[in-house]
Tab-separated table of C-alpha atoms in Angstrom:
chain	number	residue	atom	x	y	z
A	1	GLN	CA	13.327	188.458	70.700
A	2	SER	CA	15.937	186.529	68.744
A	3	ALA	CA	17.483	183.352	70.086
A	4	LEU	CA	21.026	184.601	69.396
A	5	THR	CA	22.271	188.023	70.509
A	6	GLN	CA	24.130	190.335	68.149
A	7	PRO	CA	25.018	194.014	68.514
A	8	ALA	CA	22.573	196.197	66.629
A	9	SER	CA	25.316	198.064	64.821
A	10	VAL	CA	29.050	198.247	64.282
A	11	SER	CA	31.133	200.591	62.196
A	12	GLY	CA	34.632	200.935	60.852
A	13	SER	CA	36.718	202.872	58.371
A	14	PRO	CA	37.958	201.493	55.065
A	15	GLY	CA	40.964	199.252	55.567
A	16	GLN	CA	40.200	198.586	59.223
A	17	SER	CA	39.029	195.330	60.778
A	18	ILE	CA	35.784	194.825	62.649
A	19	THR	CA	34.319	191.928	64.601
A	20	ILE	CA	30.653	191.083	65.055
A	21	SER	CA	29.740	188.872	67.994
A	22	CYS	CA	26.914	186.349	68.229
A	23	THR	CA	26.085	185.062	71.695
A	24	GLY	CA	23.983	181.977	72.248
A	25	THR	CA	23.838	179.267	74.874
A	26	ASN	CA	25.243	175.808	75.492
A	27	SER	CA	22.111	174.496	73.735
A	28	ASP	CA	23.043	176.030	70.390
A	29	VAL	CA	26.289	177.900	69.660
A	30	GLY	CA	28.204	176.157	72.420
A	31	SER	CA	27.110	172.626	71.533
A	32	TYR	CA	27.624	172.350	67.799
A	33	ASN	CA	30.187	173.472	65.219
A	34	LEU	CA	27.306	174.717	63.091
A	35	VAL	CA	27.328	178.509	63.194
A	36	SER	CA	26.879	180.272	59.890
A	37	TRP	CA	26.991	183.934	58.907
A	38	TYR	CA	24.967	185.717	56.234
A	39	GLN	CA	25.478	189.084	54.562
A	40	GLN	CA	22.397	190.947	53.321
A	41	HIS	CA	22.416	194.126	51.273
A	42	PRO	CA	19.228	196.235	51.217
A	43	GLY	CA	16.531	194.678	49.084
A	44	LYS	CA	18.631	191.596	48.358
A	45	ALA	CA	18.615	187.988	49.470
A	46	PRO	CA	21.042	186.915	52.191
A	47	LYS	CA	24.380	185.463	51.094
A	48	LEU	CA	26.257	182.747	52.969
A	49	MET	CA	29.672	184.004	54.095
A	50	ILE	CA	30.734	181.437	56.726
A	51	TYR	CA	29.463	177.981	57.696
A	52	GLU	CA	30.496	175.356	60.240
A	53	ASP	CA	31.849	178.160	62.455
A	54	SER	CA	34.804	179.080	60.251
A	55	LYS	CA	34.553	177.642	56.736
A	56	ARG	CA	34.235	179.925	53.725
A	57	PRO	CA	32.139	178.879	50.724
A	58	SER	CA	33.836	178.972	47.370
A	59	GLY	CA	34.166	182.534	46.084
A	60	ILE	CA	34.001	184.259	49.462
A	61	SER	CA	36.919	186.582	50.145
A	62	ASN	CA	39.445	185.531	52.787
A	63	ARG	CA	38.873	188.954	54.351
A	64	PHE	CA	35.915	187.244	56.035
A	65	SER	CA	36.694	184.836	58.859
A	66	GLY	CA	34.694	183.092	61.550
A	67	SER	CA	35.641	181.849	64.993
A	68	LYS	CA	34.010	180.658	68.182
A	69	SER	CA	34.759	180.558	71.885
A	70	GLY	CA	32.311	178.873	74.212
A	71	ASN	CA	28.816	180.206	73.536
A	72	THR	CA	29.966	183.173	71.453
A	73	ALA	CA	30.733	183.087	67.750
A	74	SER	CA	32.412	185.939	65.899
A	75	LEU	CA	32.665	187.204	62.348
A	76	THR	CA	35.735	189.284	61.536
A	77	ILE	CA	36.029	191.362	58.394
A	78	SER	CA	39.500	192.643	57.662
A	79	GLY	CA	40.491	195.342	55.188
A	80	LEU	CA	37.002	196.874	55.276
A	81	GLN	CA	35.634	197.963	51.922
A	82	ALA	CA	32.647	200.116	51.064
A	83	GLU	CA	30.784	197.119	49.616
A	84	ASP	CA	30.959	195.347	52.985
A	85	GLU	CA	28.332	197.770	54.298
A	86	ALA	CA	25.330	195.515	54.888
A	87	ASP	CA	23.368	193.645	57.532
A	88	TYR	CA	24.979	190.527	58.954
A	89	TYR	CA	23.108	187.642	60.573
A	90	CYS	CA	24.450	184.693	62.515
A	91	CYS	CA	22.619	181.385	62.576
A	92	SER	CA	23.176	178.288	64.685
A	93	TYR	CA	21.910	174.750	64.888
A	94	ALA	CA	20.032	174.315	68.165
A	95	GLY	CA	19.337	170.603	68.259
A	96	SER	CA	16.805	168.288	66.688
A	97	THR	CA	13.815	169.967	68.351
A	98	THR	CA	14.525	173.633	67.656
A	99	LEU	CA	16.710	173.181	64.569
A	100	TRP	CA	18.026	176.519	63.261
A	101	VAL	CA	17.951	179.882	65.069
A	102	PHE	CA	19.074	183.319	63.910
A	103	GLY	CA	20.520	186.349	65.605
A	104	GLY	CA	18.720	189.659	65.326
A	105	GLY	CA	21.222	191.035	62.825
A	106	THR	CA	23.973	193.654	62.904
A	107	LYS	CA	24.135	196.682	60.643
A	108	LEU	CA	27.686	197.335	59.505
A	109	THR	CA	28.461	200.884	58.477
A	110	VAL	CA	31.665	201.662	56.604
A	111	LEU	CA	32.523	205.231	57.523
B	1	GLN	CA	25.140	176.402	39.910
B	2	VAL	CA	21.678	175.921	41.318
B	3	GLN	CA	19.244	178.793	40.824
B	4	LEU	CA	16.005	179.262	42.745
B	5	GLN	CA	12.927	181.334	41.977
B	6	GLU	CA	9.965	181.905	44.271
B	7	SER	CA	6.467	182.436	42.906
B	8	GLY	CA	3.005	182.897	44.332
B	9	PRO	CA	0.370	185.472	45.324
B	10	GLY	CA	1.647	188.734	46.780
B	11	LEU	CA	-1.533	189.309	48.774
B	12	VAL	CA	-3.336	186.860	51.037
B	13	LYS	CA	-6.397	187.493	53.200
B	14	PRO	CA	-6.313	186.875	56.969
B	15	SER	CA	-7.303	183.310	57.986
B	16	GLU	CA	-6.522	181.995	54.492
B	17	THR	CA	-3.596	179.875	53.313
B	18	LEU	CA	-0.342	181.294	51.970
B	19	SER	CA	1.023	179.131	49.150
B	20	LEU	CA	4.401	179.622	47.481
B	21	THR	CA	6.455	177.579	45.040
B	22	CYS	CA	10.204	177.529	44.513
B	23	THR	CA	11.381	176.420	41.059
B	24	VAL	CA	14.844	174.904	40.940
B	25	SER	CA	17.134	175.028	37.912
B	26	GLY	CA	20.664	173.767	37.488
B	27	GLY	CA	20.291	170.993	40.041
B	28	SER	CA	18.094	168.109	41.087
B	29	ILE	CA	15.607	168.472	43.903
B	30	SER	CA	16.293	164.835	44.692
B	31	SER	CA	19.466	165.955	46.458
B	32	TYR	CA	20.264	168.446	49.221
B	33	TYR	CA	18.123	170.294	51.757
B	34	TRP	CA	15.449	172.704	50.469
B	35	SER	CA	14.464	175.443	52.888
B	36	TRP	CA	12.014	178.261	53.381
B	37	ILE	CA	12.969	181.372	55.362
B	38	ARG	CA	11.033	184.580	55.954
B	39	GLN	CA	11.811	188.165	56.917
B	40	PRO	CA	9.137	190.645	58.078
B	41	PRO	CA	9.679	194.152	56.717
B	42	GLY	CA	12.546	195.826	58.574
B	43	LYS	CA	13.133	192.803	60.785
B	44	GLY	CA	15.379	189.755	61.011
B	45	LEU	CA	15.377	186.312	59.447
B	46	GLU	CA	13.300	183.343	60.596
B	47	TRP	CA	13.920	179.772	59.446
B	48	ILE	CA	10.587	178.130	58.576
B	49	GLY	CA	11.625	174.603	57.715
B	50	TYR	CA	13.056	172.309	55.079
B	51	ILE	CA	12.468	169.176	53.081
B	52	TYR	CA	15.347	166.962	52.163
B	53	TYR	CA	16.159	164.301	49.677
B	54	SER	CA	14.410	161.531	51.518
B	55	GLY	CA	11.187	163.565	51.447
B	56	ARG	CA	11.429	164.115	55.183
B	57	THR	CA	10.361	167.504	56.487
B	58	ILE	CA	11.506	169.427	59.552
B	59	TYR	CA	9.722	172.576	60.732
B	60	ASN	CA	10.358	175.465	63.095
B	61	PRO	CA	8.463	174.491	66.259
B	62	SER	CA	6.895	177.950	66.441
B	63	LEU	CA	5.199	177.408	63.049
B	64	LYS	CA	4.874	173.639	62.990
B	65	SER	CA	1.112	173.567	63.548
B	66	ARG	CA	0.463	175.786	60.504
B	67	VAL	CA	3.167	174.933	57.979
B	68	SER	CA	3.673	172.282	55.332
B	69	ILE	CA	6.536	171.872	52.858
B	70	SER	CA	6.305	169.474	49.939
B	71	ALA	CA	8.262	168.646	46.792
B	72	ASP	CA	7.356	167.768	43.223
B	73	THR	CA	10.360	166.006	41.712
B	74	SER	CA	8.733	165.829	38.260
B	75	LYS	CA	8.661	169.638	38.109
B	76	ASN	CA	11.825	170.197	40.154
B	77	GLN	CA	9.847	172.394	42.534
B	78	PHE	CA	9.162	172.554	46.239
B	79	SER	CA	6.357	174.404	47.940
B	80	LEU	CA	5.343	176.116	51.155
B	81	GLU	CA	1.874	176.276	52.641
B	82	LEU	CA	1.155	178.345	55.739
B	83	ASN	CA	-2.420	178.278	56.930
B	84	SER	CA	-4.530	180.533	59.125
B	85	VAL	CA	-2.360	183.533	58.297
B	86	THR	CA	-2.527	186.859	60.134
B	87	PRO	CA	-0.917	190.231	59.381
B	88	ALA	CA	2.066	189.029	61.465
B	89	ASP	CA	2.852	186.621	58.618
B	90	THR	CA	3.526	189.529	56.269
B	91	ALA	CA	7.121	189.067	55.147
B	92	ALA	CA	9.543	188.477	52.324
B	93	TYR	CA	9.658	184.720	51.820
B	94	TYR	CA	12.840	183.121	50.529
B	95	CYS	CA	13.671	179.631	49.368
B	96	ALA	CA	17.201	178.281	49.752
B	97	CYS	CA	19.225	175.098	49.325
B	98	GLY	CA	22.400	173.424	50.479
B	99	THR	CA	23.669	170.541	52.530
B	100	PHE	CA	22.797	170.078	56.190
B	101	SER	CA	25.544	172.357	57.498
B	102	ASP	CA	25.339	174.977	54.735
B	103	TRP	CA	21.610	174.782	53.972
B	104	GLY	CA	21.653	178.459	52.933
B	105	SER	CA	24.296	178.165	50.216
B	106	GLN	CA	21.976	179.374	47.482
B	107	TRP	CA	18.934	181.628	47.827
B	108	GLY	CA	16.127	182.776	45.636
B	109	GLN	CA	15.535	186.503	45.234
B	110	GLY	CA	12.583	186.392	47.622
B	111	THR	CA	8.942	187.335	47.265
B	112	LEU	CA	6.954	189.729	49.442
B	113	VAL	CA	3.666	188.382	50.759
B	114	THR	CA	1.274	190.789	52.444
B	115	VAL	CA	-1.540	189.524	54.639
B	116	SER	CA	-4.379	192.006	54.519
B	117	SER	CA	-8.094	192.128	53.864
């Protein structure tokens, strides 16, 4: 069982917006501004999409945005495109003992 | 831009030691955080640990008793050793690098390691 809880799947049509939630506790998500989000296409390595809750690395489309409220972080993808279909994982810092924990992943289907 | 490439045996016997190396190009291993992550087939990601520029290592508590990460600055490589492996350690193993808050900025392509007799 993963430390962070994500929905197993979400779907949306091209052009729509979707949001993926990531629920942790006040020992991880709720305590640090250190949630990151990764996109993984089948057979490929994960790719960093968001870090420090809401920052985008250079080269990442502004269609991807991150936010957080309490113990729940969210990834929103606007203007869905076919190439956004992938698995998405959240990750949070959980303190100096546990370090980094992942969510179980969410499969995004673009209808 | 930093590029990473994992290498090592694709098959390891139960109870033996899994050893992988990550070769770094386009950047110095004397900087940043250098991580190992794994993903069992069809499952999610698990952070294994990292070594950072001071040579200090931090490990996932669930693997701490079996794992060791080291760096060879002369070869610009860092390595993973996981001992006493079982079939549950079968996974794609990835190396990655970044700063503390974006330690997964760059990833290698990953290498599948199967634990089987």
